[in-house]
Structure formats: C-alpha cells, structure tokens
Amino acid sequence: VFIHLIPVPKPRDVDLTEHQQAKAAKVAERRAKKAASKARRHQSSPGTAPEDGEAPPLAEVPEISQEVLDLEAGKNAAADLYRQDCIWDQPISRALQVELLLTLQRLMEHFATAAFSIQQTRSFDAVCVCVPGCMAAISDAILRRRSTDYTSEVCAHLMGQTKDGRQLGIPGFGLSVGTFAEQTETIQVHQPELNLARTAILDYFQSPSQQPLAKIYSWENHFVLRPGRNLVQFLRNVCRDIAASIPGPHNLLCDACPEASLVMRNWPEFRAYRDISFYWKYFLNPDITVFPNYIQPGSAGSASRLDRMNGILIFQWHQQGYQVSSMGRQLTCRPDPNRVDPVTNKPVPPEQLPKHRYPSTATPSFYCLLYTSDAADEEASVELGRRRNL
C-alpha cells in the first residue's frame, strides 16, 4: 500500500540561499587548494616530517585514473533524485494536515494491535518494521510543510522557524532513524515492496535535508524514556512563540483526563506525531519478549486478540522519564539492562543483551545453542571449514 498507492516521501537536498551556496562553494574551493598545496609539498620533499596533528604521507601511492575519481555521475544521480516530484510537496491546508495525521495515528493503532494479535514469526518481522517506518516518514513530511491558510506553531518550529516564518538560527527538529538500518539488515523479506519501502525510509531520514536536524523522540537511546535536550528545547520554543510560561515543558507530552497539556489541546497533530514515532521505535526493540504476542518456545499458548482501542498510548511522567502504557503493559524501546537470565537467575551482561529480534542465519552461531559473539562465530567458521575439508 505504501509503495503503489501512498508513496513514501522523496529525499530532499538542503534548501540553501544563493549567498549560502556561494559561501559553501568558497569553503570547498579553499579546502581543495589547501589539500593540493600539501600534496605538492610532500611530493617535492618526501623526507620532511609531517606537521603536528597531520597524518604522514603514504609511500608509493599508485596513480589512480581520473575516471575512478570522477564523482559527477553520483552527484548528478543524487541531484536528479532530489528533484523528483513528490505528492507530499504539494500545497496543503491546515484542516487536511490535521486530518491526515489523525488518520495515520488511527492506522498505526490498527496495525499495531493487528500485528500483536498473531504469533511472532521471522517472516512477518519485516512488515512489522517497515510499515511503521513508512507512516513515520509520511507524517514527518506532512508536518514539515507550511499550510496555505494557517501555520501551526508545532509545524513551524519543526522547521526551526517561528509562526511568521522567521528562521531561529537552527535547522529544525526531526526524527532519528534509530537502529532501523541495523535491524533491517538481516531480516527475511518475502515481498519486493518491503525492500523498496526500506530503501525509501532510509533515503528520506538520511537525506541532506534531514541530517542537520536536531533529533527528538530518540526513545531507542536509553531504556528509561527520557525526553532529551532536543525535545525539551523544541517544546520551549513552541511555548515561547505563544507566550506560555510553563516551568516543566516535558510534562506537555503527558496525557491526562481532563486534558492538561496546552500543546496537545491546541495541536492534536502533535499527539499523533508522538504516537506514530513511538510505535515505530517500539517495533524496533530487539528484545522480542517485551511484545504482547511473545510466547515461550515449546508452550501451547497463543496470542490474544487485541482491539484497536487497546492500542491507544498513554504517556505519564514517572521519576526520571516517561512511562508509556498500552495493551495492558509498559512499553519500552530498548532491552532492559537489568534483565535476568531465567536459567541461571543471574543478570545478563550488557554485551549479551539482544541486538536483533531474530539472529542472522548468516552467522554460524545461529546454528548453535551458545551466545552470539564474534569470537564464537570465528571459531565456528574455522571448525565448519575444517570438517568440510575432511
């Protein structure tokens, strides 16, 4: 669906003014001249010692043809990709912006509860990771537009601007791709559309326009869901733009009944953006035991059917971080560092915590009942090669 009917947003280059482009060109030219001068100096006097902090010149570097060093083909291909038409670059109204975000939020809740209502399988893992990533990319692209009739403060500050369009001296705020590239490196893909979706997600969140953004909602960095400096700065900028004096801006992400968050009340699309990004990071948790549909190996249990209303996220503040609850449990985006081995009843060392929900079948340790490690993989490879030679 997110490839044929609803395309993932295209990557975009950094939108620089003519003055910024000229300044960047001068800096690049200055660096090229400095590098050429150093090369000539080392070539004319190969016995001279390098300057402090400067790497020594390589000896007998073979001459490389100009065709190998020609980067114009790659630059032209990237420029053509950045210039491609994208449906999400079209003008959008404020009402359509909010409606699209709320629709994506409901779709995410439906998808999460449906995915957790069936048993975990390696073949379905790619769907559980790529589909939320598509929703996160689309929601980010929708909010990163100034609506034609009324621009919300949330959308403006995501781009590092005030509501009036004045740039604040920062590039803006965005989502981090997290461990998506690492997690999807070894997954089993049974539909070619998932590979296209994975590539489109990485292209969008790692495009030149996204790289300089300050990342918010980086829930995968710590087990405790701390707001982080960038998220607090974003909330403060929004409050400053509407002249709201709120001493604890991190509380603006919390849910309450009746509603107590000014940001959630005034801009409902921000709640949808929060939930979509959290679900994406939750699906990227490498510990499969934290998911509601986890079943102990060898047990005769089955996954319970979940309704869409069970997938509503509730954010509460607890001590040093957020406590996110849904589907009758606390949700986290990272393995528990205090995890205890059920067999030995001892804490699991940090290096042995899960790094993938399903280990790669390309590593020999996958076929052994041992902990995965680089040393074990190397020893197993040597042993397999020796037996094959015998």
Short mmCIF file of C-alpha atoms in Angstrom, two decimals:
data_model
loop_
_atom_site.label_atom_id
_atom_site.label_comp_id
_atom_site.label_asym_id
_atom_site.label_seq_id
_atom_site.Cartn_x
_atom_site.Cartn_y
_atom_site.Cartn_z
CA VAL A 1 0.00 0.00 0.00
CA PHE A 2 2.74 2.47 0.96
CA ILE A 3 4.58 1.90 -2.33
CA HIS A 4 1.91 1.61 -5.06
CA LEU A 5 -0.88 3.76 -3.60
CA ILE A 6 0.70 6.03 -0.99
CA PRO A 7 4.35 6.66 -1.85
CA VAL A 8 6.95 7.32 0.81
CA PRO A 9 8.26 10.94 0.69
CA LYS A 10 11.22 11.54 -1.58
CA PRO A 11 14.57 12.64 -0.10
CA ARG A 12 15.38 16.31 -0.42
CA ASP A 13 18.59 18.31 -0.54
CA VAL A 14 19.37 21.17 1.81
CA ASP A 15 17.50 24.27 0.71
CA LEU A 16 20.22 26.93 0.68
CA THR A 17 20.02 30.52 -0.41
CA GLU A 18 22.30 31.89 -3.15
CA HIS A 19 24.52 33.51 -0.52
CA GLN A 20 24.85 30.24 1.40
CA GLN A 21 25.60 28.31 -1.79
CA ALA A 22 28.33 30.78 -2.77
CA LYS A 23 29.82 30.61 0.73
CA ALA A 24 29.82 26.80 0.66
CA ALA A 25 31.48 26.82 -2.77
CA LYS A 26 34.24 29.13 -1.48
CA VAL A 27 34.87 26.90 1.51
CA ALA A 28 35.09 23.82 -0.73
CA GLU A 29 37.48 25.62 -3.07
CA ARG A 30 39.65 26.74 -0.16
CA ARG A 31 39.86 23.19 1.20
CA ALA A 32 40.74 21.82 -2.24
CA LYS A 33 43.58 24.35 -2.65
CA LYS A 34 44.91 23.53 0.81
CA ALA A 35 44.88 19.80 0.09
CA ALA A 36 46.63 20.33 -3.27
CA SER A 37 49.28 22.50 -1.62
CA LYS A 38 50.01 19.83 0.98
CA ALA A 39 50.26 17.17 -1.70
CA ARG A 40 52.76 19.23 -3.71
CA ARG A 41 54.80 19.95 -0.59
CA HIS A 42 55.03 16.28 0.35
CA GLN A 43 55.85 15.34 -3.23
CA SER A 44 58.68 17.89 -3.52
CA SER A 45 60.19 17.00 -0.11
CA PRO A 46 59.21 13.43 0.77
CA GLY A 47 61.69 13.27 3.67
CA THR A 48 60.20 16.13 5.67
CA ALA A 49 58.35 15.30 8.85
CA PRO A 50 54.60 15.96 8.96
CA GLU A 51 53.17 18.83 10.96
CA ASP A 52 51.56 18.34 14.36
CA GLY A 53 48.23 16.56 14.04
CA GLU A 54 48.85 15.83 10.38
CA ALA A 55 48.95 12.26 9.13
CA PRO A 56 52.20 11.20 7.43
CA PRO A 57 52.03 10.87 3.65
CA LEU A 58 51.53 7.43 2.20
CA ALA A 59 54.51 5.93 0.44
CA GLU A 60 54.28 4.89 -3.19
CA VAL A 61 50.62 5.59 -3.69
CA PRO A 62 49.63 4.16 -7.08
CA GLU A 63 48.27 6.63 -9.55
CA ILE A 64 44.50 6.41 -9.91
CA SER A 65 42.88 7.33 -13.16
CA GLN A 66 40.58 10.33 -13.32
CA GLU A 67 37.67 8.08 -14.27
CA VAL A 68 37.78 6.36 -10.86
CA LEU A 69 37.82 9.69 -9.00
CA ASP A 70 35.06 11.23 -11.10
CA LEU A 71 32.15 11.82 -8.73
CA GLU A 72 29.99 13.82 -11.11
CA ALA A 73 27.93 10.80 -12.10
CA GLY A 74 26.95 10.13 -8.48
CA LYS A 75 26.27 13.81 -7.79
CA ASN A 76 24.09 14.09 -10.89
CA ALA A 77 22.12 10.98 -9.91
CA ALA A 78 21.57 12.35 -6.41
CA ALA A 79 20.51 15.72 -7.81
CA ASP A 80 18.01 14.02 -10.13
CA LEU A 81 16.58 12.11 -7.16
CA TYR A 82 16.21 15.28 -5.10
CA ARG A 83 14.37 16.97 -7.99
CA GLN A 84 11.79 14.22 -8.44
CA ASP A 85 8.17 15.23 -7.96
CA CYS A 86 6.63 14.16 -4.65
CA ILE A 87 2.97 14.27 -3.72
CA TRP A 88 3.88 15.40 -0.21
CA ASP A 89 5.49 18.59 -1.55
CA GLN A 90 2.17 19.91 -2.78
CA PRO A 91 0.42 22.83 -1.00
CA ILE A 92 -1.67 21.66 1.93
CA SER A 93 -4.30 23.28 4.10
CA ARG A 94 -4.35 23.23 7.86
CA ALA A 95 -7.50 21.08 8.03
CA LEU A 96 -6.06 18.46 5.66
CA GLN A 97 -2.80 18.46 7.59
CA VAL A 98 -4.54 17.63 10.87
CA GLU A 99 -6.88 15.09 9.27
CA LEU A 100 -4.02 13.20 7.62
CA LEU A 101 -2.06 12.98 10.88
CA LEU A 102 -5.09 11.74 12.83
CA THR A 103 -5.78 9.17 10.12
CA LEU A 104 -2.19 7.92 10.24
CA GLN A 105 -2.40 7.70 14.02
CA ARG A 106 -5.52 5.53 13.82
CA LEU A 107 -3.94 3.38 11.12
CA MET A 108 -0.91 2.89 13.34
CA GLU A 109 -3.12 1.80 16.24
CA HIS A 110 -4.99 -0.64 13.99
CA PHE A 111 -1.75 -2.02 12.59
CA ALA A 112 -0.09 -2.42 16.00
CA THR A 113 -3.00 -4.27 17.57
CA ALA A 114 -3.44 -6.44 14.48
CA ALA A 115 0.28 -7.31 14.36
CA PHE A 116 0.32 -8.18 18.06
CA SER A 117 -2.80 -10.34 17.72
CA ILE A 118 -0.91 -13.01 15.79
CA GLN A 119 2.09 -15.06 16.81
CA GLN A 120 5.57 -13.70 16.19
CA THR A 121 7.35 -15.07 13.15
CA ARG A 122 10.58 -14.28 11.39
CA SER A 123 8.81 -13.92 8.03
CA PHE A 124 6.41 -11.26 9.37
CA ASP A 125 9.13 -9.24 11.09
CA ALA A 126 9.92 -7.12 8.02
CA VAL A 127 6.30 -5.98 7.79
CA CYS A 128 6.25 -5.00 11.48
CA VAL A 129 9.31 -2.80 10.99
CA CYS A 130 8.87 -1.25 7.53
CA VAL A 131 5.16 -0.33 7.66
CA PRO A 132 5.51 1.86 10.81
CA GLY A 133 8.59 3.43 9.22
CA CYS A 134 6.53 4.42 6.19
CA MET A 135 3.91 6.01 8.43
CA ALA A 136 6.59 7.89 10.36
CA ALA A 137 8.16 9.24 7.15
CA ILE A 138 4.79 10.36 5.75
CA SER A 139 3.74 12.05 8.99
CA ASP A 140 7.08 13.86 9.21
CA ALA A 141 6.76 15.08 5.62
CA ILE A 142 3.21 16.31 6.20
CA LEU A 143 4.13 18.32 9.29
CA ARG A 144 7.22 19.76 7.60
CA ARG A 145 5.04 21.96 5.40
CA ARG A 146 3.65 25.45 5.98
CA SER A 147 -0.10 25.24 5.39
CA THR A 148 -1.65 27.65 2.94
CA ASP A 149 -4.23 29.13 5.32
CA TYR A 150 -2.90 28.82 8.87
CA THR A 151 0.53 27.64 10.00
CA SER A 152 0.66 25.99 13.39
CA GLU A 153 3.49 26.71 15.78
CA VAL A 154 4.33 22.99 16.00
CA CYS A 155 4.87 22.67 12.25
CA ALA A 156 6.82 25.93 12.09
CA HIS A 157 9.22 25.00 14.89
CA LEU A 158 9.85 21.58 13.37
CA MET A 159 11.44 23.56 10.55
CA GLY A 160 13.30 25.83 13.00
CA GLN A 161 11.06 28.81 12.26
CA THR A 162 8.57 30.96 14.09
CA LYS A 163 4.94 31.08 13.06
CA ASP A 164 5.73 34.19 10.98
CA GLY A 165 8.42 32.34 9.02
CA ARG A 166 11.50 33.83 10.70
CA GLN A 167 14.38 31.38 10.93
CA LEU A 168 15.65 30.96 14.50
CA GLY A 169 19.24 30.12 13.61
CA ILE A 170 18.69 26.37 13.91
CA PRO A 171 17.94 23.91 11.09
CA GLY A 172 14.94 22.47 12.91
CA PHE A 173 13.92 19.22 14.58
CA GLY A 174 13.25 15.76 13.20
CA LEU A 175 13.12 12.03 13.86
CA SER A 176 16.16 9.82 14.17
CA VAL A 177 16.29 6.69 12.07
CA GLY A 178 17.48 4.84 15.16
CA THR A 179 18.52 1.24 14.66
CA PHE A 180 16.30 0.78 11.62
CA ALA A 181 19.20 0.19 9.21
CA GLU A 182 20.86 -2.31 11.54
CA GLN A 183 17.63 -4.11 12.41
CA THR A 184 16.55 -4.49 8.78
CA GLU A 185 19.98 -5.59 7.57
CA THR A 186 19.37 -9.29 8.16
CA ILE A 187 15.58 -9.65 8.16
CA GLN A 188 13.79 -12.03 5.86
CA VAL A 189 11.89 -10.22 3.10
CA HIS A 190 9.26 -12.13 1.14
CA GLN A 191 7.80 -9.21 -0.80
CA PRO A 192 9.92 -6.95 -3.03
CA GLU A 193 7.82 -3.96 -1.98
CA LEU A 194 9.30 -4.20 1.52
CA ASN A 195 12.79 -3.73 0.12
CA LEU A 196 11.60 -0.65 -1.75
CA ALA A 197 9.95 0.66 1.40
CA ARG A 198 13.09 0.06 3.46
CA THR A 199 15.23 1.93 0.94
CA ALA A 200 12.74 4.80 0.72
CA ILE A 201 12.66 5.18 4.52
CA LEU A 202 16.46 5.28 4.77
CA ASP A 203 16.71 7.71 1.84
CA TYR A 204 14.22 10.07 3.45
CA PHE A 205 15.55 10.12 7.02
CA GLN A 206 19.20 10.18 5.90
CA SER A 207 18.76 12.77 3.16
CA PRO A 208 20.79 16.02 3.30
CA SER A 209 17.73 17.96 4.46
CA GLN A 210 17.25 15.62 7.46
CA GLN A 211 20.85 15.15 8.61
CA PRO A 212 21.39 18.57 10.25
CA LEU A 213 18.10 18.41 12.19
CA ALA A 214 18.18 18.05 15.98
CA LYS A 215 16.65 14.64 16.69
CA ILE A 216 13.67 14.31 19.01
CA TYR A 217 11.83 11.18 20.18
CA SER A 218 15.09 9.23 20.34
CA TRP A 219 13.48 6.63 22.57
CA GLU A 220 15.90 3.92 21.42
CA ASN A 221 18.92 5.55 23.10
CA HIS A 222 18.01 4.70 26.70
CA PHE A 223 15.87 2.15 28.47
CA VAL A 224 14.34 4.95 30.54
CA LEU A 225 12.26 7.11 28.20
CA ARG A 226 13.91 10.44 28.92
CA PRO A 227 12.73 13.48 26.95
CA GLY A 228 16.22 14.59 25.94
CA ARG A 229 17.61 18.06 25.47
CA ASN A 230 16.37 18.48 21.88
CA LEU A 231 12.77 17.60 22.73
CA VAL A 232 12.76 20.00 25.71
CA GLN A 233 14.19 22.76 23.51
CA PHE A 234 11.51 22.14 20.88
CA LEU A 235 8.72 22.38 23.48
CA ARG A 236 10.23 25.55 24.94
CA ASN A 237 10.41 27.16 21.51
CA VAL A 238 6.73 26.40 20.91
CA CYS A 239 5.75 27.82 24.33
CA ARG A 240 7.85 30.91 23.78
CA ASP A 241 6.14 31.56 20.45
CA ILE A 242 2.69 31.56 22.09
CA ALA A 243 3.89 33.43 25.21
CA ALA A 244 3.13 30.49 27.51
CA SER A 245 5.17 30.30 30.71
CA ILE A 246 5.41 26.59 31.56
CA PRO A 247 8.16 25.62 34.03
CA GLY A 248 8.21 21.91 33.12
CA PRO A 249 7.87 21.62 29.33
CA HIS A 250 8.45 17.85 29.40
CA ASN A 251 5.02 17.47 31.04
CA LEU A 252 3.39 18.73 27.84
CA LEU A 253 3.80 15.24 26.38
CA CYS A 254 1.83 13.59 29.19
CA ASP A 255 -1.79 12.52 28.88
CA ALA A 256 -4.40 13.42 31.48
CA CYS A 257 -8.15 13.46 31.96
CA PRO A 258 -9.23 16.20 31.69
CA GLU A 259 -6.62 17.42 29.20
CA ALA A 260 -3.80 19.33 30.92
CA SER A 261 -1.30 19.75 28.06
CA LEU A 262 -1.63 23.03 26.18
CA VAL A 263 0.30 21.63 23.21
CA MET A 264 -1.86 18.51 22.93
CA ARG A 265 -5.03 20.55 23.25
CA ASN A 266 -4.16 23.22 20.69
CA TRP A 267 -2.36 21.00 18.17
CA PRO A 268 -3.84 17.47 18.03
CA GLU A 269 -1.47 16.57 15.20
CA PHE A 270 1.40 16.70 17.69
CA ARG A 271 -0.12 13.84 19.70
CA ALA A 272 -0.44 11.80 16.51
CA TYR A 273 3.18 12.56 15.60
CA ARG A 274 4.25 11.44 19.09
CA ASP A 275 2.35 8.14 18.93
CA ILE A 276 3.45 7.27 15.39
CA SER A 277 7.13 7.84 16.14
CA PHE A 278 6.91 5.92 19.42
CA TYR A 279 5.29 2.89 17.83
CA TRP A 280 7.99 2.82 15.15
CA LYS A 281 10.73 2.83 17.79
CA TYR A 282 8.81 0.24 19.84
CA PHE A 283 8.69 -2.15 16.90
CA LEU A 284 12.48 -1.72 16.60
CA ASN A 285 13.10 -3.07 20.10
CA PRO A 286 15.40 -6.08 19.59
CA ASP A 287 14.00 -7.86 22.67
CA ILE A 288 11.05 -9.94 21.43
CA THR A 289 10.00 -10.83 24.97
CA VAL A 290 8.60 -7.32 25.53
CA PHE A 291 5.92 -7.66 22.85
CA PRO A 292 2.38 -8.71 23.80
CA ASN A 293 2.37 -11.64 21.35
CA TYR A 294 5.53 -13.26 22.73
CA ILE A 295 5.07 -16.96 23.52
CA GLN A 296 7.61 -19.09 25.33
CA PRO A 297 9.23 -21.66 22.99
CA GLY A 298 7.59 -25.03 23.41
CA SER A 299 4.49 -23.70 25.16
CA ALA A 300 1.00 -24.32 23.83
CA GLY A 301 -0.20 -20.75 24.27
CA SER A 302 -1.46 -18.42 21.57
CA ALA A 303 -1.57 -14.67 21.05
CA SER A 304 -4.60 -12.85 22.42
CA ARG A 305 -6.80 -10.84 20.09
CA LEU A 306 -6.39 -7.10 20.63
CA ASP A 307 -8.89 -4.42 19.73
CA ARG A 308 -7.87 -1.11 18.21
CA MET A 309 -8.80 0.71 21.44
CA ASN A 310 -6.20 -1.40 23.25
CA GLY A 311 -3.52 0.26 21.11
CA ILE A 312 -4.04 3.80 22.43
CA LEU A 313 -0.81 5.07 24.01
CA ILE A 314 -0.87 6.78 27.40
CA PHE A 315 2.14 8.88 28.41
CA GLN A 316 2.75 9.52 32.11
CA TRP A 317 5.75 11.03 33.89
CA HIS A 318 7.46 8.71 36.36
CA GLN A 319 10.61 9.81 38.22
CA GLN A 320 13.24 10.44 35.52
CA GLY A 321 11.34 9.56 32.36
CA TYR A 322 8.07 8.79 30.65
CA GLN A 323 6.04 5.72 31.39
CA VAL A 324 4.18 4.64 28.26
CA SER A 325 1.41 2.10 28.72
CA SER A 326 -0.78 0.33 26.20
CA MET A 327 -2.23 -3.14 25.65
CA GLY A 328 -2.11 -3.75 29.40
CA ARG A 329 1.67 -3.32 29.80
CA GLN A 330 4.51 -0.85 29.92
CA LEU A 331 6.18 -0.26 26.56
CA THR A 332 9.91 0.29 26.12
CA CYS A 333 12.09 0.76 23.07
CA ARG A 334 15.29 -0.81 24.35
CA PRO A 335 16.19 -4.08 26.16
CA ASP A 336 16.14 -3.93 29.94
CA PRO A 337 19.75 -3.52 31.18
CA ASN A 338 18.73 -5.29 34.44
CA ARG A 339 17.45 -8.34 32.63
CA VAL A 340 17.93 -11.63 34.49
CA ASP A 341 18.68 -14.95 32.81
CA PRO A 342 15.76 -17.29 33.65
CA VAL A 343 18.07 -20.33 33.67
CA THR A 344 20.97 -19.08 35.81
CA ASN A 345 18.96 -16.39 37.64
CA LYS A 346 21.90 -14.02 37.12
CA PRO A 347 21.97 -10.59 35.40
CA VAL A 348 22.64 -10.78 31.68
CA PRO A 349 25.90 -9.00 30.72
CA PRO A 350 25.37 -5.89 28.57
CA GLU A 351 27.24 -7.41 25.62
CA GLN A 352 24.83 -10.37 25.61
CA LEU A 353 21.62 -8.33 25.55
CA PRO A 354 19.55 -8.84 22.38
CA LYS A 355 20.68 -6.83 19.37
CA HIS A 356 18.27 -8.39 16.85
CA ARG A 357 14.83 -9.85 17.34
CA TYR A 358 15.85 -12.76 15.14
CA PRO A 359 19.56 -13.55 14.74
CA SER A 360 21.01 -13.59 11.27
CA THR A 361 21.15 -17.01 9.62
CA ALA A 362 24.47 -15.96 8.03
CA THR A 363 26.35 -16.28 11.36
CA PRO A 364 27.45 -19.81 12.36
CA SER A 365 26.38 -19.21 15.97
CA PHE A 366 22.77 -19.19 14.76
CA TYR A 367 23.01 -22.95 14.49
CA CYS A 368 24.49 -23.37 17.98
CA LEU A 369 22.92 -23.15 21.42
CA LEU A 370 25.50 -20.60 22.53
CA TYR A 371 25.51 -16.86 22.99
CA THR A 372 26.28 -14.97 19.83
CA SER A 373 29.72 -13.37 19.77
CA ASP A 374 32.32 -12.53 17.18
CA ALA A 375 34.83 -14.96 18.72
CA ALA A 376 32.31 -17.81 18.70
CA ASP A 377 31.38 -17.05 15.09
CA GLU A 378 35.04 -17.11 14.03
CA GLU A 379 35.72 -20.39 15.84
CA ALA A 380 32.59 -21.97 14.40
CA SER A 381 33.56 -20.85 10.88
CA VAL A 382 37.01 -22.39 11.24
CA GLU A 383 35.55 -25.63 12.59
CA LEU A 384 32.98 -25.85 9.79
CA GLY A 385 35.71 -25.25 7.20
CA ARG A 386 37.94 -27.93 8.72
CA ARG A 387 35.16 -30.50 8.70
CA ARG A 388 34.27 -29.64 5.12
CA ASN A 389 37.88 -30.22 4.08
CA LEU A 390 37.87 -33.61 5.83
#
